Amino acid sequence: MDTLPQCNAKSKQSGYRCKNFSVKGKKVCWIHGGKSSGPKSQQGVEKIRNLKTKHGVYTRNAVEDRIQFRKFLQEADEMLHRVEEQIK
Ligand SMILES: [Zn+2]
């Protein structure tokens, strides 16, 4: 018979690791969120997302924006070079 692994959580008060067994398929016990399967409603998902987002620099949209902006700068630069060539 295989034993369940220990919960990964560490107590904020004592600093010791939680001695409970983790929930099957999870890394933490039921007290430390093993029972929770995350937010269900769109509102809940949004709430967690906002709580976990610190500055949004690495969100998919922000990264995509930077890529687009870099492309735009490159194109503008190339255009400028072409204009310079024609002036010469
Ligand atoms: Zn625990």
mmCIF file of N, CA and C and ligand atoms in Angstrom:
data_model
loop_
_atom_site.group_PDB
_atom_site.id
_atom_site.type_symbol
_atom_site.label_atom_id
_atom_site.label_comp_id
_atom_site.label_asym_id
_atom_site.label_seq_id
_atom_site.Cartn_x
_atom_site.Cartn_y
_atom_site.Cartn_z
ATOM 1 N N MET A 1 0.846 -1.210 0.000
ATOM 2 C CA MET A 1 0.000 0.000 0.000
ATOM 3 C C MET A 1 0.872 1.247 0.000
ATOM 4 N N ASP A 2 0.600 2.155 -0.889
ATOM 5 C CA ASP A 2 1.420 3.374 -0.957
ATOM 6 C C ASP A 2 0.864 4.445 -0.027
ATOM 7 N N THR A 3 1.779 5.116 0.662
ATOM 8 C CA THR A 3 1.357 6.166 1.585
ATOM 9 C C THR A 3 1.232 7.493 0.847
ATOM 10 N N LEU A 4 0.321 8.307 1.310
ATOM 11 C CA LEU A 4 0.115 9.620 0.689
ATOM 12 C C LEU A 4 1.275 10.542 1.065
ATOM 13 N N PRO A 5 1.725 11.380 0.147
ATOM 14 C CA PRO A 5 2.816 12.305 0.485
ATOM 15 C C PRO A 5 2.366 13.387 1.468
ATOM 16 N N GLN A 6 3.370 13.958 2.115
ATOM 17 C CA GLN A 6 3.099 14.989 3.123
ATOM 18 C C GLN A 6 2.719 16.312 2.454
ATOM 19 N N CYS A 7 1.917 17.082 3.162
ATOM 20 C CA CYS A 7 1.505 18.405 2.674
ATOM 21 C C CYS A 7 2.730 19.312 2.511
ATOM 22 N N ASN A 8 2.749 20.098 1.452
ATOM 23 C CA ASN A 8 3.885 20.966 1.146
ATOM 24 C C ASN A 8 3.875 22.292 1.899
ATOM 25 N N ALA A 9 2.734 22.620 2.515
ATOM 26 C CA ALA A 9 2.596 23.929 3.152
ATOM 27 C C ALA A 9 3.470 24.061 4.394
ATOM 28 N N LYS A 10 3.892 25.302 4.664
ATOM 29 C CA LYS A 10 4.707 25.575 5.844
ATOM 30 C C LYS A 10 3.954 26.587 6.709
ATOM 31 N N SER A 11 3.950 26.342 8.015
ATOM 32 C CA SER A 11 3.216 27.226 8.916
ATOM 33 C C SER A 11 3.878 28.595 9.017
ATOM 34 N N LYS A 12 3.056 29.633 8.942
ATOM 35 C CA LYS A 12 3.584 30.985 9.085
ATOM 36 C C LYS A 12 3.970 31.259 10.534
ATOM 37 N N GLN A 13 3.276 30.589 11.458
ATOM 38 C CA GLN A 13 3.518 30.824 12.881
ATOM 39 C C GLN A 13 4.740 30.091 13.390
ATOM 40 N N SER A 14 4.782 28.779 13.183
ATOM 41 C CA SER A 14 5.878 27.982 13.732
ATOM 42 C C SER A 14 7.047 27.844 12.764
ATOM 43 N N GLY A 15 6.775 27.987 11.471
ATOM 44 C CA GLY A 15 7.834 27.807 10.484
ATOM 45 C C GLY A 15 8.044 26.355 10.113
ATOM 46 N N TYR A 16 7.296 25.460 10.786
ATOM 47 C CA TYR A 16 7.412 24.035 10.485
ATOM 48 C C TYR A 16 6.490 23.647 9.351
ATOM 49 N N ARG A 17 6.869 22.577 8.703
ATOM 50 C CA ARG A 17 6.061 22.067 7.611
ATOM 51 C C ARG A 17 4.807 21.385 8.164
ATOM 52 N N CYS A 18 3.722 21.530 7.433
ATOM 53 C CA CYS A 18 2.462 20.910 7.812
ATOM 54 C C CYS A 18 2.630 19.399 7.837
ATOM 55 N N LYS A 19 2.103 18.763 8.891
ATOM 56 C CA LYS A 19 2.287 17.326 9.033
ATOM 57 C C LYS A 19 1.146 16.494 8.454
ATOM 58 N N ASN A 20 0.153 17.163 7.913
ATOM 59 C CA ASN A 20 -0.978 16.438 7.330
ATOM 60 C C ASN A 20 -0.570 15.756 6.024
ATOM 61 N N PHE A 21 -1.342 14.782 5.649
ATOM 62 C CA PHE A 21 -1.113 14.141 4.357
ATOM 63 C C PHE A 21 -1.792 14.979 3.278
ATOM 64 N N SER A 22 -1.184 15.011 2.101
ATOM 65 C CA SER A 22 -1.773 15.809 1.030
ATOM 66 C C SER A 22 -2.969 15.085 0.418
ATOM 67 N N VAL A 23 -3.834 15.856 -0.182
ATOM 68 C CA VAL A 23 -5.003 15.313 -0.868
ATOM 69 C C VAL A 23 -4.498 14.585 -2.109
ATOM 70 N N LYS A 24 -5.103 13.471 -2.436
ATOM 71 C CA LYS A 24 -4.695 12.681 -3.595
ATOM 72 C C LYS A 24 -4.599 13.556 -4.852
ATOM 73 N N GLY A 25 -3.476 13.504 -5.509
ATOM 74 C CA GLY A 25 -3.293 14.276 -6.739
ATOM 75 C C GLY A 25 -2.912 15.718 -6.512
ATOM 76 N N LYS A 26 -2.817 16.135 -5.259
ATOM 77 C CA LYS A 26 -2.448 17.524 -4.934
ATOM 78 C C LYS A 26 -1.197 17.518 -4.078
ATOM 79 N N LYS A 27 -0.584 18.703 -3.940
ATOM 80 C CA LYS A 27 0.636 18.784 -3.138
ATOM 81 C C LYS A 27 0.371 19.276 -1.721
ATOM 82 N N VAL A 28 -0.874 19.646 -1.441
ATOM 83 C CA VAL A 28 -1.208 20.147 -0.111
ATOM 84 C C VAL A 28 -2.384 19.396 0.495
ATOM 85 N N CYS A 29 -2.507 19.500 1.838
ATOM 86 C CA CYS A 29 -3.613 18.850 2.531
ATOM 87 C C CYS A 29 -4.901 19.643 2.331
ATOM 88 N N TRP A 30 -5.991 19.110 2.835
ATOM 89 C CA TRP A 30 -7.273 19.777 2.602
ATOM 90 C C TRP A 30 -7.337 21.130 3.286
ATOM 91 N N ILE A 31 -6.612 21.293 4.398
ATOM 92 C CA ILE A 31 -6.617 22.572 5.112
ATOM 93 C C ILE A 31 -5.927 23.640 4.271
ATOM 94 N N HIS A 32 -4.854 23.250 3.595
ATOM 95 C CA HIS A 32 -4.068 24.214 2.836
ATOM 96 C C HIS A 32 -4.483 24.339 1.369
ATOM 97 N N GLY A 33 -5.710 24.026 1.100
ATOM 98 C CA GLY A 33 -6.257 24.294 -0.235
ATOM 99 C C GLY A 33 -6.325 23.100 -1.159
ATOM 100 N N GLY A 34 -5.984 21.900 -0.639
ATOM 101 C CA GLY A 34 -6.056 20.714 -1.484
ATOM 102 C C GLY A 34 -7.456 20.403 -1.941
ATOM 103 N N LYS A 35 -8.424 20.812 -1.137
ATOM 104 C CA LYS A 35 -9.828 20.560 -1.456
ATOM 105 C C LYS A 35 -10.343 21.523 -2.522
ATOM 106 N N SER A 36 -9.747 22.716 -2.558
ATOM 107 C CA SER A 36 -10.198 23.728 -3.504
ATOM 108 C C SER A 36 -9.706 23.406 -4.896
ATOM 109 N N SER A 37 -10.562 23.579 -5.865
ATOM 110 C CA SER A 37 -10.148 23.358 -7.242
ATOM 111 C C SER A 37 -10.142 24.677 -8.003
ATOM 112 N N GLY A 38 -10.001 25.764 -7.254
ATOM 113 C CA GLY A 38 -9.912 27.088 -7.883
ATOM 114 C C GLY A 38 -11.253 27.742 -8.090
ATOM 115 N N PRO A 39 -11.233 28.989 -8.542
ATOM 116 C CA PRO A 39 -12.467 29.732 -8.738
ATOM 117 C C PRO A 39 -13.318 29.115 -9.850
ATOM 118 N N LYS A 40 -14.625 29.183 -9.687
ATOM 119 C CA LYS A 40 -15.522 28.571 -10.657
ATOM 120 C C LYS A 40 -16.150 29.605 -11.595
ATOM 121 N N SER A 41 -16.620 30.703 -11.020
ATOM 122 C CA SER A 41 -17.321 31.691 -11.841
ATOM 123 C C SER A 41 -16.329 32.586 -12.575
ATOM 124 N N GLN A 42 -16.758 33.187 -13.634
ATOM 125 C CA GLN A 42 -15.915 34.106 -14.413
ATOM 126 C C GLN A 42 -15.455 35.249 -13.522
ATOM 127 N N GLN A 43 -16.370 35.678 -12.639
ATOM 128 C CA GLN A 43 -16.072 36.760 -11.693
ATOM 129 C C GLN A 43 -14.949 36.350 -10.747
ATOM 130 N N GLY A 44 -15.028 35.105 -10.251
ATOM 131 C CA GLY A 44 -14.022 34.581 -9.336
ATOM 132 C C GLY A 44 -12.665 34.461 -10.007
ATOM 133 N N VAL A 45 -12.660 33.973 -11.247
ATOM 134 C CA VAL A 45 -11.418 33.836 -12.011
ATOM 135 C C VAL A 45 -10.769 35.204 -12.174
ATOM 136 N N GLU A 46 -11.579 36.185 -12.508
ATOM 137 C CA GLU A 46 -11.098 37.561 -12.712
ATOM 138 C C GLU A 46 -10.521 38.137 -11.425
ATOM 139 N N LYS A 47 -11.211 37.828 -10.309
ATOM 140 C CA LYS A 47 -10.778 38.335 -9.006
ATOM 141 C C LYS A 47 -9.405 37.781 -8.634
ATOM 142 N N ILE A 48 -9.229 36.478 -8.796
ATOM 143 C CA ILE A 48 -7.949 35.838 -8.489
ATOM 144 C C ILE A 48 -6.862 36.381 -9.405
ATOM 145 N N ARG A 49 -7.206 36.550 -10.678
ATOM 146 C CA ARG A 49 -6.245 37.057 -11.653
ATOM 147 C C ARG A 49 -5.746 38.440 -11.244
ATOM 148 N N ASN A 50 -6.678 39.275 -10.813
ATOM 149 C CA ASN A 50 -6.303 40.626 -10.392
ATOM 150 C C ASN A 50 -5.454 40.614 -9.127
ATOM 151 N N LEU A 51 -5.763 39.679 -8.232
ATOM 152 C CA LEU A 51 -4.999 39.577 -6.983
ATOM 153 C C LEU A 51 -3.574 39.108 -7.254
ATOM 154 N N LYS A 52 -3.447 38.234 -8.233
ATOM 155 C CA LYS A 52 -2.132 37.641 -8.520
ATOM 156 C C LYS A 52 -1.298 38.503 -9.454
ATOM 157 N N THR A 53 -1.931 39.423 -10.169
ATOM 158 C CA THR A 53 -1.196 40.280 -11.091
ATOM 159 C C THR A 53 -0.611 41.455 -10.331
ATOM 160 N N LYS A 54 0.720 41.613 -10.408
ATOM 161 C CA LYS A 54 1.361 42.689 -9.661
ATOM 162 C C LYS A 54 1.437 43.961 -10.484
ATOM 163 N N HIS A 55 1.924 43.854 -11.714
ATOM 164 C CA HIS A 55 2.052 45.048 -12.541
ATOM 165 C C HIS A 55 1.585 44.828 -13.974
ATOM 166 N N GLY A 56 1.382 43.589 -14.350
ATOM 167 C CA GLY A 56 0.865 43.303 -15.683
ATOM 168 C C GLY A 56 1.893 43.394 -16.795
ATOM 169 N N VAL A 57 3.174 43.504 -16.446
ATOM 170 C CA VAL A 57 4.232 43.635 -17.464
ATOM 171 C C VAL A 57 4.382 42.347 -18.264
ATOM 172 N N TYR A 58 4.088 41.224 -17.640
ATOM 173 C CA TYR A 58 4.275 39.948 -18.321
ATOM 174 C C TYR A 58 2.974 39.279 -18.747
ATOM 175 N N THR A 59 1.866 39.994 -18.710
ATOM 176 C CA THR A 59 0.627 39.407 -19.186
ATOM 177 C C THR A 59 0.721 39.223 -20.689
ATOM 178 N N ARG A 60 -0.076 38.274 -21.214
ATOM 179 C CA ARG A 60 -0.024 37.949 -22.628
ATOM 180 C C ARG A 60 -0.227 39.198 -23.490
ATOM 181 N N ASN A 61 -1.180 40.018 -23.087
ATOM 182 C CA ASN A 61 -1.474 41.219 -23.868
ATOM 183 C C ASN A 61 -0.312 42.196 -23.878
ATOM 184 N N ALA A 62 0.304 42.392 -22.723
ATOM 185 C CA ALA A 62 1.408 43.351 -22.612
ATOM 186 C C ALA A 62 2.587 42.894 -23.448
ATOM 187 N N VAL A 63 2.882 41.592 -23.412
ATOM 188 C CA VAL A 63 4.002 41.043 -24.192
ATOM 189 C C VAL A 63 3.720 41.218 -25.675
ATOM 190 N N GLU A 64 2.480 40.901 -26.079
ATOM 191 C CA GLU A 64 2.081 41.031 -27.486
ATOM 192 C C GLU A 64 2.206 42.490 -27.931
ATOM 193 N N ASP A 65 1.782 43.391 -27.073
ATOM 194 C CA ASP A 65 1.868 44.822 -27.380
ATOM 195 C C ASP A 65 3.308 45.238 -27.644
ATOM 196 N N ARG A 66 4.216 44.741 -26.797
ATOM 197 C CA ARG A 66 5.635 45.113 -26.951
ATOM 198 C C ARG A 66 6.214 44.573 -28.250
ATOM 199 N N ILE A 67 5.794 43.354 -28.614
ATOM 200 C CA ILE A 67 6.272 42.766 -29.870
ATOM 201 C C ILE A 67 5.790 43.612 -31.050
ATOM 202 N N GLN A 68 4.524 43.978 -31.003
ATOM 203 C CA GLN A 68 3.953 44.802 -32.071
ATOM 204 C C GLN A 68 4.654 46.151 -32.155
ATOM 205 N N PHE A 69 4.918 46.741 -31.016
ATOM 206 C CA PHE A 69 5.549 48.049 -30.966
ATOM 207 C C PHE A 69 6.969 47.973 -31.531
ATOM 208 N N ARG A 70 7.687 46.895 -31.206
ATOM 209 C CA ARG A 70 9.041 46.718 -31.710
ATOM 210 C C ARG A 70 9.027 46.593 -33.233
ATOM 211 N N LYS A 71 8.038 45.825 -33.752
ATOM 212 C CA LYS A 71 7.889 45.674 -35.202
ATOM 213 C C LYS A 71 7.642 47.027 -35.849
ATOM 214 N N PHE A 72 6.781 47.804 -35.209
ATOM 215 C CA PHE A 72 6.445 49.123 -35.718
ATOM 216 C C PHE A 72 7.687 50.005 -35.774
ATOM 217 N N LEU A 73 8.485 49.971 -34.721
ATOM 218 C CA LEU A 73 9.709 50.773 -34.674
ATOM 219 C C LEU A 73 10.675 50.351 -35.772
ATOM 220 N N GLN A 74 10.776 49.035 -35.979
ATOM 221 C CA GLN A 74 11.661 48.498 -37.002
ATOM 222 C C GLN A 74 11.236 48.987 -38.387
ATOM 223 N N GLU A 75 9.927 48.920 -38.622
ATOM 224 C CA GLU A 75 9.404 49.362 -39.912
ATOM 225 C C GLU A 75 9.647 50.853 -40.124
ATOM 226 N N ALA A 76 9.423 51.610 -39.071
ATOM 227 C CA ALA A 76 9.639 53.056 -39.151
ATOM 228 C C ALA A 76 11.104 53.365 -39.439
ATOM 229 N N ASP A 77 11.980 52.606 -38.805
ATOM 230 C CA ASP A 77 13.415 52.774 -38.993
ATOM 231 C C ASP A 77 13.804 52.481 -40.444
ATOM 232 N N GLU A 78 13.271 51.359 -40.970
ATOM 233 C CA GLU A 78 13.558 50.985 -42.356
ATOM 234 C C GLU A 78 13.061 52.047 -43.324
ATOM 235 N N MET A 79 11.870 52.559 -43.050
ATOM 236 C CA MET A 79 11.284 53.592 -43.898
ATOM 237 C C MET A 79 12.173 54.838 -43.906
ATOM 238 N N LEU A 80 12.658 55.183 -42.728
ATOM 239 C CA LEU A 80 13.516 56.353 -42.578
ATOM 240 C C LEU A 80 14.802 56.181 -43.385
ATOM 241 N N HIS A 81 15.343 54.972 -43.341
ATOM 242 C CA HIS A 81 16.570 54.689 -44.098
ATOM 243 C C HIS A 81 16.321 54.826 -45.584
ATOM 244 N N ARG A 82 15.155 54.331 -46.037
ATOM 245 C CA ARG A 82 14.826 54.436 -47.452
ATOM 246 C C ARG A 82 14.720 55.890 -47.889
ATOM 247 N N VAL A 83 14.104 56.701 -47.060
ATOM 248 C CA VAL A 83 13.949 58.117 -47.346
ATOM 249 C C VAL A 83 15.324 58.775 -47.432
ATOM 250 N N GLU A 84 16.175 58.409 -46.491
ATOM 251 C CA GLU A 84 17.541 58.954 -46.469
ATOM 252 C C GLU A 84 18.303 58.597 -47.750
ATOM 253 N N GLU A 85 18.106 57.364 -48.221
ATOM 254 C CA GLU A 85 18.756 56.915 -49.442
ATOM 255 C C GLU A 85 18.310 57.739 -50.634
ATOM 256 N N GLN A 86 17.010 58.051 -50.668
ATOM 257 C CA GLN A 86 16.456 58.820 -51.800
ATOM 258 C C GLN A 86 16.948 60.250 -51.789
ATOM 259 N N ILE A 87 17.134 60.805 -50.605
ATOM 260 C CA ILE A 87 17.596 62.189 -50.494
ATOM 261 C C ILE A 87 19.029 62.340 -51.010
ATOM 262 N N LYS A 88 19.852 61.326 -50.750
ATOM 263 C CA LYS A 88 21.269 61.375 -51.151
ATOM 264 C C LYS A 88 21.459 61.582 -52.646
HETATM 265 ZN ZN ZN B 1 -1.240 21.181 5.126
#
